[in-house]
PDB file of C-alpha atoms and ligand atoms in Angstrom:
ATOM      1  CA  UNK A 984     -56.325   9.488  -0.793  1.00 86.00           C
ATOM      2  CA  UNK A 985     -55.625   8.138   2.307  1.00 93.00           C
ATOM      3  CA  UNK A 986     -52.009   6.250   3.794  1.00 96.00           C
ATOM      4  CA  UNK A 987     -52.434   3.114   5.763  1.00 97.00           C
ATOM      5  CA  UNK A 988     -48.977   1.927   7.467  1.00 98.00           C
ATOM      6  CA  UNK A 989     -48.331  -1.373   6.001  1.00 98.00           C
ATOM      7  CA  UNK A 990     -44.731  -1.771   8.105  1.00 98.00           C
ATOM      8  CA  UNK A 991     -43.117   0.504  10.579  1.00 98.00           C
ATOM      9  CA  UNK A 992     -39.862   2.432  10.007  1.00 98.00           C
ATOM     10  CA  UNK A 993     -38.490   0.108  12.940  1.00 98.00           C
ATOM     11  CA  UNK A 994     -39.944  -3.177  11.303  1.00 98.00           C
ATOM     12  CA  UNK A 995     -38.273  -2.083   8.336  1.00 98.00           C
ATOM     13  CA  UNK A 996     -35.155  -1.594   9.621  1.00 98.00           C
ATOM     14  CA  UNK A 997     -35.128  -4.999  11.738  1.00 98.00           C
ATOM     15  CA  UNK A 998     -36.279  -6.828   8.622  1.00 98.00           C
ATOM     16  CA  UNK A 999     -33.318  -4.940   6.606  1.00 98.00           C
ATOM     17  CA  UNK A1000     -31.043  -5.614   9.647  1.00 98.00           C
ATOM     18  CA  UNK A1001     -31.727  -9.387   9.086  1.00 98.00           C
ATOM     19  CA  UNK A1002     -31.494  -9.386   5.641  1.00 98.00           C
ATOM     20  CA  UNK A1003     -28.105  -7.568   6.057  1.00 97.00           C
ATOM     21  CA  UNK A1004     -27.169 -10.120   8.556  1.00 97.00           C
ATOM     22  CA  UNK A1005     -27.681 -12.896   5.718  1.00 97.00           C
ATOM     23  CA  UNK A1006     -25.467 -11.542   3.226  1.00 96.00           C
ATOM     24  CA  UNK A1007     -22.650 -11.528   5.584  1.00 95.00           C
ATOM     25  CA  UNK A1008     -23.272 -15.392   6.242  1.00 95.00           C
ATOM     26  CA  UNK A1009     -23.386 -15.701   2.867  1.00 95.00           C
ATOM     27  CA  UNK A1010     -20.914 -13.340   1.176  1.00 92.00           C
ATOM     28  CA  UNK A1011     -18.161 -13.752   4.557  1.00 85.00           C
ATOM     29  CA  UNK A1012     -15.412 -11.818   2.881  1.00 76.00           C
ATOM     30  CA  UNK A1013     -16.457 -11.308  -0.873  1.00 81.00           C
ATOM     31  CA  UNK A1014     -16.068  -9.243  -3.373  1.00 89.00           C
ATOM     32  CA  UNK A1015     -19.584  -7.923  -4.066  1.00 95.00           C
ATOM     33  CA  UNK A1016     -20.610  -6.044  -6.329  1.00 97.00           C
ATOM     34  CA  UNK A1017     -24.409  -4.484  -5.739  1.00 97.00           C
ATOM     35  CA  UNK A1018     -26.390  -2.612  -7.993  1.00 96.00           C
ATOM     36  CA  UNK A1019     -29.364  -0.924  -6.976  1.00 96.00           C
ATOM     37  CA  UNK A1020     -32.139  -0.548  -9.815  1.00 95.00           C
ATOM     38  CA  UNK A1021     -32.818   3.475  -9.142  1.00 93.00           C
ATOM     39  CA  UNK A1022     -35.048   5.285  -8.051  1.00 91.00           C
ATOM     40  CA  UNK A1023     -36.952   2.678  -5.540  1.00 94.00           C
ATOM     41  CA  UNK A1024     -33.947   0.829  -4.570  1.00 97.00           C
ATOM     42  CA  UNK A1025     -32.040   3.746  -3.437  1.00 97.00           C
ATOM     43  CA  UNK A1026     -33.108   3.765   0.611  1.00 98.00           C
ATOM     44  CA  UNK A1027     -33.202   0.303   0.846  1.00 98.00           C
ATOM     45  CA  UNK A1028     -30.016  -0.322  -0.396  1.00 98.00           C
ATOM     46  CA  UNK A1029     -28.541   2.316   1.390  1.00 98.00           C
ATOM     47  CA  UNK A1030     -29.615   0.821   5.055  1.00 98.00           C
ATOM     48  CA  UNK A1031     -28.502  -2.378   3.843  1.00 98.00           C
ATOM     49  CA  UNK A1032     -25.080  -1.312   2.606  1.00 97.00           C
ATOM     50  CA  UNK A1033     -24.971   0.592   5.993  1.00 97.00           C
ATOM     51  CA  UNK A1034     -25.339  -2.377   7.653  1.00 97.00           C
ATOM     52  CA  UNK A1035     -22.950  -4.694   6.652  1.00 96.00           C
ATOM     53  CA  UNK A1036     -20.227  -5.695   8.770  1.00 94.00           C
ATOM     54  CA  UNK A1037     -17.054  -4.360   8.390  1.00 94.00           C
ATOM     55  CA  UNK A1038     -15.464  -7.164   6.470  1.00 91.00           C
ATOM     56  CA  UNK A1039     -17.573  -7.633   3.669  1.00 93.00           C
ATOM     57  CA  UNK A1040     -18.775  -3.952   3.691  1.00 93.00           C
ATOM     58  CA  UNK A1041     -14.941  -3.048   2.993  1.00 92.00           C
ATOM     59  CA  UNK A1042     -14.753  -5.351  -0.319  1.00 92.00           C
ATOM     60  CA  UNK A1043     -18.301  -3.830  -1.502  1.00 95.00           C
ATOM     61  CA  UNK A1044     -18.583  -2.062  -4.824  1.00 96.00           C
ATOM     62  CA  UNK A1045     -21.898  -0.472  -5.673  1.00 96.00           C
ATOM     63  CA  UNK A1046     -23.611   1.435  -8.703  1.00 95.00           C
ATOM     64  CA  UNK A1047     -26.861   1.749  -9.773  1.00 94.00           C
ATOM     65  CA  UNK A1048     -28.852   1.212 -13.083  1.00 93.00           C
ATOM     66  CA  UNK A1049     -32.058   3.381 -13.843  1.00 91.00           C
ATOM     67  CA  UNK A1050     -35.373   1.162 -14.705  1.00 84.00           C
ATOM     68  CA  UNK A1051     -38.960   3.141 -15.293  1.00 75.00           C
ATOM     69  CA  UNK A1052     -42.040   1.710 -16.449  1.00 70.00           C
ATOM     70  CA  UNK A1053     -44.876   3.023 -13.666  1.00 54.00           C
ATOM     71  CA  UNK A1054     -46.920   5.598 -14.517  1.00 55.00           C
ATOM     72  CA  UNK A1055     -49.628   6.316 -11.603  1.00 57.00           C
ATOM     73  CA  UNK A1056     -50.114   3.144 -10.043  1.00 62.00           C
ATOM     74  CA  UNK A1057     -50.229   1.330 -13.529  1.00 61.00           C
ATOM     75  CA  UNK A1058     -47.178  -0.638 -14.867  1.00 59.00           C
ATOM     76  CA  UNK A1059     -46.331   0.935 -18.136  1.00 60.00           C
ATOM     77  CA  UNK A1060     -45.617  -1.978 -19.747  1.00 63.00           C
ATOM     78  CA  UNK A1061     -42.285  -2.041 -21.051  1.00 70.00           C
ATOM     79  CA  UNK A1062     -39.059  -0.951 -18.743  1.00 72.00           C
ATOM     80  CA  UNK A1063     -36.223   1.303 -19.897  1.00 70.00           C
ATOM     81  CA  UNK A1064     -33.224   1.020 -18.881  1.00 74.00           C
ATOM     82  CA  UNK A1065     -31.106   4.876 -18.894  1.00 75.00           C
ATOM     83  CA  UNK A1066     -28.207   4.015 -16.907  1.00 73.00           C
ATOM     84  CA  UNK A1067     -24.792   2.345 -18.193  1.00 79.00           C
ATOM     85  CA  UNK A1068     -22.798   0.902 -15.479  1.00 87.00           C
ATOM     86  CA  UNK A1069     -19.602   2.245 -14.195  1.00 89.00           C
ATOM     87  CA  UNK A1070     -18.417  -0.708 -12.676  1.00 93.00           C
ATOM     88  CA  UNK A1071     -16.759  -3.498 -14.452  1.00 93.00           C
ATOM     89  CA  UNK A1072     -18.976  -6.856 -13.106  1.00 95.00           C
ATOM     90  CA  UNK A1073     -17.114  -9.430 -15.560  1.00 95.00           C
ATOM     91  CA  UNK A1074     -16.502 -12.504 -13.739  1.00 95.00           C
ATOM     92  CA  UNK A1075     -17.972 -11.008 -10.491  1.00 95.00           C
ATOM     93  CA  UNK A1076     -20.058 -12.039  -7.545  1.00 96.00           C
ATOM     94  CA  UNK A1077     -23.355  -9.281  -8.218  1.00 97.00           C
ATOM     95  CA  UNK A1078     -26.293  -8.380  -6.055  1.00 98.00           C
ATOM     96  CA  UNK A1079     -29.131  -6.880  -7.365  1.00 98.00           C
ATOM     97  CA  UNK A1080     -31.388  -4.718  -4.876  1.00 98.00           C
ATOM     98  CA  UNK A1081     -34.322  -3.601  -5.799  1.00 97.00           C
ATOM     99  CA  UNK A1082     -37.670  -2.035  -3.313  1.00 97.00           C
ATOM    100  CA  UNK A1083     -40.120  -3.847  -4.780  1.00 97.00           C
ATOM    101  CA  UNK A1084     -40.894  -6.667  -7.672  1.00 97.00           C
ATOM    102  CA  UNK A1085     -44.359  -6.201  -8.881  1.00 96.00           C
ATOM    103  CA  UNK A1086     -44.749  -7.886 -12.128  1.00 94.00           C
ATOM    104  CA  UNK A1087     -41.027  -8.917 -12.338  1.00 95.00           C
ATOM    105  CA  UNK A1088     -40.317  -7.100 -15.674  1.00 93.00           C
ATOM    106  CA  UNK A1089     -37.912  -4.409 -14.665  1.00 93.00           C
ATOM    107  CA  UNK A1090     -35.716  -7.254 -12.667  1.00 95.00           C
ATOM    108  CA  UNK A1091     -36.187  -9.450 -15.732  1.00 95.00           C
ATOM    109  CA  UNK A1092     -34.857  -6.717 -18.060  1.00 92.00           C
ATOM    110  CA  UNK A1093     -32.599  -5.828 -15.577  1.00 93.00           C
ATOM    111  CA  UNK A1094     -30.752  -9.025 -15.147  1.00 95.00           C
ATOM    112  CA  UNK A1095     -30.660  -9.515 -18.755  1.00 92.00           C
ATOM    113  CA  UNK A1096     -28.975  -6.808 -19.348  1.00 90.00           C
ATOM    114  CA  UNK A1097     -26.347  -7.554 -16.201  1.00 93.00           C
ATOM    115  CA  UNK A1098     -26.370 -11.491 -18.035  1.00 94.00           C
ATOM    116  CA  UNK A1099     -24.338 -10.054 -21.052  1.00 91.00           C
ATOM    117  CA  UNK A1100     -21.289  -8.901 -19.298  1.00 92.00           C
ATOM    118  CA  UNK A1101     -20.874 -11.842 -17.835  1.00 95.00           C
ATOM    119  CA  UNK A1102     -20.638 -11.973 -14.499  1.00 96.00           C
ATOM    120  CA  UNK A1103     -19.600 -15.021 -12.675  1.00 96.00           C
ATOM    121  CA  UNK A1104     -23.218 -14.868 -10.493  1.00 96.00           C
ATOM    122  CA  UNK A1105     -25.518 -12.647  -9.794  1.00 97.00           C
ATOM    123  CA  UNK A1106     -28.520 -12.564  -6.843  1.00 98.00           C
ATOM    124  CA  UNK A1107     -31.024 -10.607  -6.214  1.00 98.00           C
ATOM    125  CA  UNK A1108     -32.651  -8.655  -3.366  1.00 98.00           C
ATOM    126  CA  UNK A1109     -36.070  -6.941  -2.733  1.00 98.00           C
ATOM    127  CA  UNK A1110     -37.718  -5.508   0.476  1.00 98.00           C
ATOM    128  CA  UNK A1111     -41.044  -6.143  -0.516  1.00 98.00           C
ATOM    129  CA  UNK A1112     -42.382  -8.617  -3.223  1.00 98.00           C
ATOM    130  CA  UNK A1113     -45.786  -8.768  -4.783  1.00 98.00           C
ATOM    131  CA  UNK A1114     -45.968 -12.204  -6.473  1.00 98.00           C
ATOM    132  CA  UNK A1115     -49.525 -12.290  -6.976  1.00 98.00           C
ATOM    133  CA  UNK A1116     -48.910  -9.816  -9.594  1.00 97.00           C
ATOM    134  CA  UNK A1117     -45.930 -12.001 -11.223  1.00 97.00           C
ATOM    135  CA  UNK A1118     -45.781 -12.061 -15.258  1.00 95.00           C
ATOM    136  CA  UNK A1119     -42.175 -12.711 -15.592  1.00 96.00           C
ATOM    137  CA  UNK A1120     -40.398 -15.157 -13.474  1.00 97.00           C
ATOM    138  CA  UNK A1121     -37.296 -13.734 -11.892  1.00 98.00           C
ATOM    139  CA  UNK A1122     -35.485 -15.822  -9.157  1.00 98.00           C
ATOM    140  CA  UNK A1123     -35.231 -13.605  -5.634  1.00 98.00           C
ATOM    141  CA  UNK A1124     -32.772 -14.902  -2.871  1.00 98.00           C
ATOM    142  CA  UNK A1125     -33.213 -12.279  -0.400  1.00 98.00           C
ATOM    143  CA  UNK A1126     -36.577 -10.818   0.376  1.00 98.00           C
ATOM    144  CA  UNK A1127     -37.895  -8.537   2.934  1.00 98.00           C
ATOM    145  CA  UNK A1128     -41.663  -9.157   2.790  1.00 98.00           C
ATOM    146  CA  UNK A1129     -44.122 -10.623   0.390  1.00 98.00           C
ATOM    147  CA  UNK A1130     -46.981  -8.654   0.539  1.00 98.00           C
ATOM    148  CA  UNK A1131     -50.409  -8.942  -0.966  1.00 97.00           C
ATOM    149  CA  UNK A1132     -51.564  -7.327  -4.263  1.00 96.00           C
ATOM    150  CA  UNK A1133     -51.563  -3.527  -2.552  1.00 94.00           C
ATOM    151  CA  UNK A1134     -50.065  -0.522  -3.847  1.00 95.00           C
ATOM    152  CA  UNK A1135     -47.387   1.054  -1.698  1.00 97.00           C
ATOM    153  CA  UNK A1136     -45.421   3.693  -1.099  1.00 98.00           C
ATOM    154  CA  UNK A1137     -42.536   4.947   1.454  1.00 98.00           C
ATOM    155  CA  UNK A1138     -38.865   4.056   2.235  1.00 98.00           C
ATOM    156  CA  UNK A1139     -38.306   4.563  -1.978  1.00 98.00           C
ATOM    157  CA  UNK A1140     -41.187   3.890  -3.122  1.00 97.00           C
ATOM    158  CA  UNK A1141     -43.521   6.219  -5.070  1.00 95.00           C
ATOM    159  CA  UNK A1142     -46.619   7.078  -6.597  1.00 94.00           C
ATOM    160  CA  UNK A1143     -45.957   9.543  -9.330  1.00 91.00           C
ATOM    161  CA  UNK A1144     -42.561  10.916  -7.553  1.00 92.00           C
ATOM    162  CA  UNK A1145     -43.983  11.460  -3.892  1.00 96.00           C
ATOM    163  CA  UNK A1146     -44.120   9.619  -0.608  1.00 97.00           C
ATOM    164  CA  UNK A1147     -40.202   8.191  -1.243  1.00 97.00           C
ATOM    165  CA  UNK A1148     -38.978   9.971   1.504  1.00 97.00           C
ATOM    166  CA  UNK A1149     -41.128   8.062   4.158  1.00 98.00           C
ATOM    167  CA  UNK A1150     -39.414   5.902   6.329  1.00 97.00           C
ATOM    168  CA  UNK A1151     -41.851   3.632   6.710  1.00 98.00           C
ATOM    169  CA  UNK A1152     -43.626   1.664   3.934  1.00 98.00           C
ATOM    170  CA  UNK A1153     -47.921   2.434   3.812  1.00 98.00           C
ATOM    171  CA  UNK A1154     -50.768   1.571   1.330  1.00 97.00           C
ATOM    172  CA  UNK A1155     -52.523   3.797  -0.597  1.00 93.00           C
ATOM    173  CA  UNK A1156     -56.321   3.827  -0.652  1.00 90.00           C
ATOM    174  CA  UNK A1157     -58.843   5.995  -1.741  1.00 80.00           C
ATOM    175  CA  UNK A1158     -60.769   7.539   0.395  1.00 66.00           C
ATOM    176  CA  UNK A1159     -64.564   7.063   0.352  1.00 59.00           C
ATOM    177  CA  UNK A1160     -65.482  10.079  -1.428  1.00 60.00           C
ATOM    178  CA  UNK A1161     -63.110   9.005  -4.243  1.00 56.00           C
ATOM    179  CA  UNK A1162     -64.842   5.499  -4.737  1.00 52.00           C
ATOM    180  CA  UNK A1163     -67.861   7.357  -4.725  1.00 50.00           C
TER     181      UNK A1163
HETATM  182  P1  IMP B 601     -42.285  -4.547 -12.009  1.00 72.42           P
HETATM  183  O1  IMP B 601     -41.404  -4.211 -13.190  1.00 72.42           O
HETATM  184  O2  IMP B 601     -43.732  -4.617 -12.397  1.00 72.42           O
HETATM  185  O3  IMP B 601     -41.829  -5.736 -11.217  1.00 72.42           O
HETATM  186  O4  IMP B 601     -42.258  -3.332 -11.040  1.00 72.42           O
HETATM  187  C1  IMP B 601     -41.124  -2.962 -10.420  1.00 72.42           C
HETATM  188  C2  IMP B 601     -41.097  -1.465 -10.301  1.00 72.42           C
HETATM  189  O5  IMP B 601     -42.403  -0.882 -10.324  1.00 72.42           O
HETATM  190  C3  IMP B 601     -40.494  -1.102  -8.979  1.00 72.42           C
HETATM  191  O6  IMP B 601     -39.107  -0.897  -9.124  1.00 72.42           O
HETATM  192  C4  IMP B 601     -41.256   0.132  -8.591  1.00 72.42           C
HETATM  193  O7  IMP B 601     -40.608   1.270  -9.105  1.00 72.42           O
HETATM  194  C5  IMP B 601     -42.589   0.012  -9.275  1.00 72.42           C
HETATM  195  N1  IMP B 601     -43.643  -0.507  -8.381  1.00 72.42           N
HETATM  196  C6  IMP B 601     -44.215  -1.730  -8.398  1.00 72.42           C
HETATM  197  N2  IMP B 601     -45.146  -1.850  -7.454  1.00 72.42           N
HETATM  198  C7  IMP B 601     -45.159  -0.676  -6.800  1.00 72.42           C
HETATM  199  C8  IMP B 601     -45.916  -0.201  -5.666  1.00 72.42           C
HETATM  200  O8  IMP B 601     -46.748  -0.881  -5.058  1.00 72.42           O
HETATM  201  N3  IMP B 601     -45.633   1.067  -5.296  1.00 72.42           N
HETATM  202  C9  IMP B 601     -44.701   1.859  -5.904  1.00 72.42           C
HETATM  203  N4  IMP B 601     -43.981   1.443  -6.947  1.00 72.42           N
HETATM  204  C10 IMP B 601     -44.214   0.176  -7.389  1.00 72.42           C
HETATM  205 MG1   MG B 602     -42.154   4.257  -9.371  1.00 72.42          MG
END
C-alpha cells in the first residue's frame, strides 16, 4: 500500500483558515452550537474551532455524536449512531462538521436525528466531499474540497483505525505487487 499526498498539512490549514474565516462572516456574534460527527471530524473541527475569532469563538458550544458504518474502505451500509448529546440544541443555531461526506448517509442520519430536537437551524461543514459517490442528498454550506472518487486518509481520517493522526490528507493506492 502506498500514500500519495492529496493536500498538504499547510493547504489544509489555509483552506480550514478560510473556512473559519466564513463562519465568522456568517455567524458575527452567535450562539453556535457545533457538533462534530466522531471519529473523522475530530481534527478538523478542532483547527476550525481554534480558529475562530474571539467573538464568536466565546459564544461556541460544542459536542460530538459518534457515526460508524466503514469497514476497510467499504461503506457498511447502514450508520449507527452511539452518542447522545449533552448539549441542549432546541431552538439553536447548529453546525455540523464532519471530515468527509462520501455517500452522504452518516450526515443524512445524522441530521435526522439533530431534526427531532428541534433546533431553530442547522448547517453543515465538511473538509473534503466526494459527491461522485452521493446516494443520499444532504445539503453542505461549508466545504473544504471536493475531491474525486479516491479513498483517503490523514488529518481524521482512517482506514481501519490508522493514518488519523496525519496532518496532511493522502490517497491510498495499492502498490503494484498488490494489483498483481
Ligand atoms: P458516508 O456515510 O458514506 O457519507 O461516509 C462518511 C463517513 O465514512 C466519514 O465520516 C468517514 O468516516 C468515512 N469515509 C468516507 N470516505 C472515506 C475516505 O475516503 N477515507 C476514510 N474514511 C472515509
Ligand atoms: Mg472511518
Amino acid at each position: 500500500m502506498v500514500l500519495r499526498e492529496l493536500f498538504s498539512a499547510t493547504q489544509v490549514h489555509e483552506r480550514v483558515e478560510q473556512l473559519a474565516g466564513q463562519l465568522a462572516d456568517d455567524f458575527a456574534e452567535a450562539a453556535l452550537v457545533v457538533i462534530g460527527i466522531l471519529n473523522g471530524a475530530a481534527p478538523f473541527m478542532m483547527d476550525l474551532l481554534r480558529l475562530l475569532p474571539t467573538n464568536l469563538a466565546s459564544q461556541v458550544q460544542y459536542d460530538f455524536v459518534v457515526a460508524t458504518s466503514y469497514c476497510g474502505t467499504e461503506s457498511g451500509g447502514t450508520v449507527e449512531l452511539s452518542r447522545e448529546l449533552s448539549v441542549d440544541i432546541t431552538s439553536r443555531l447548529v453546525l455540523v462538521v464532519d471530515g468527509i461526506v462520501d455517500s452522504g448517509r452518516t450526515l443524512d442520519t445524522v441530521l435526522a436525528a439533530l431534526q427531532k430536537r428541534a433546533p431553530a437551524q442547522i448547517r453543515t461543514c465538511t473538509l473534503l466531499d466526494k459527491p461522485s459517490r452521493r446516494q443520499v442528498a444532504v445539503p453542505i454550506d461549508y466545504r473544504g474540497f471536493e475531491i474525486d472518487d479516491l479513498f483517503v486518509v490523514g488529518y481524521g481520517m482512517d482506514l481501519d483505525g490508522a493514518f488519523r493522526g496525519l496532518r496532511h490528507v493522502a490517497v491510498v493506492e495499492s502498490s503494484s505487487e498488490e494489483d498483481e
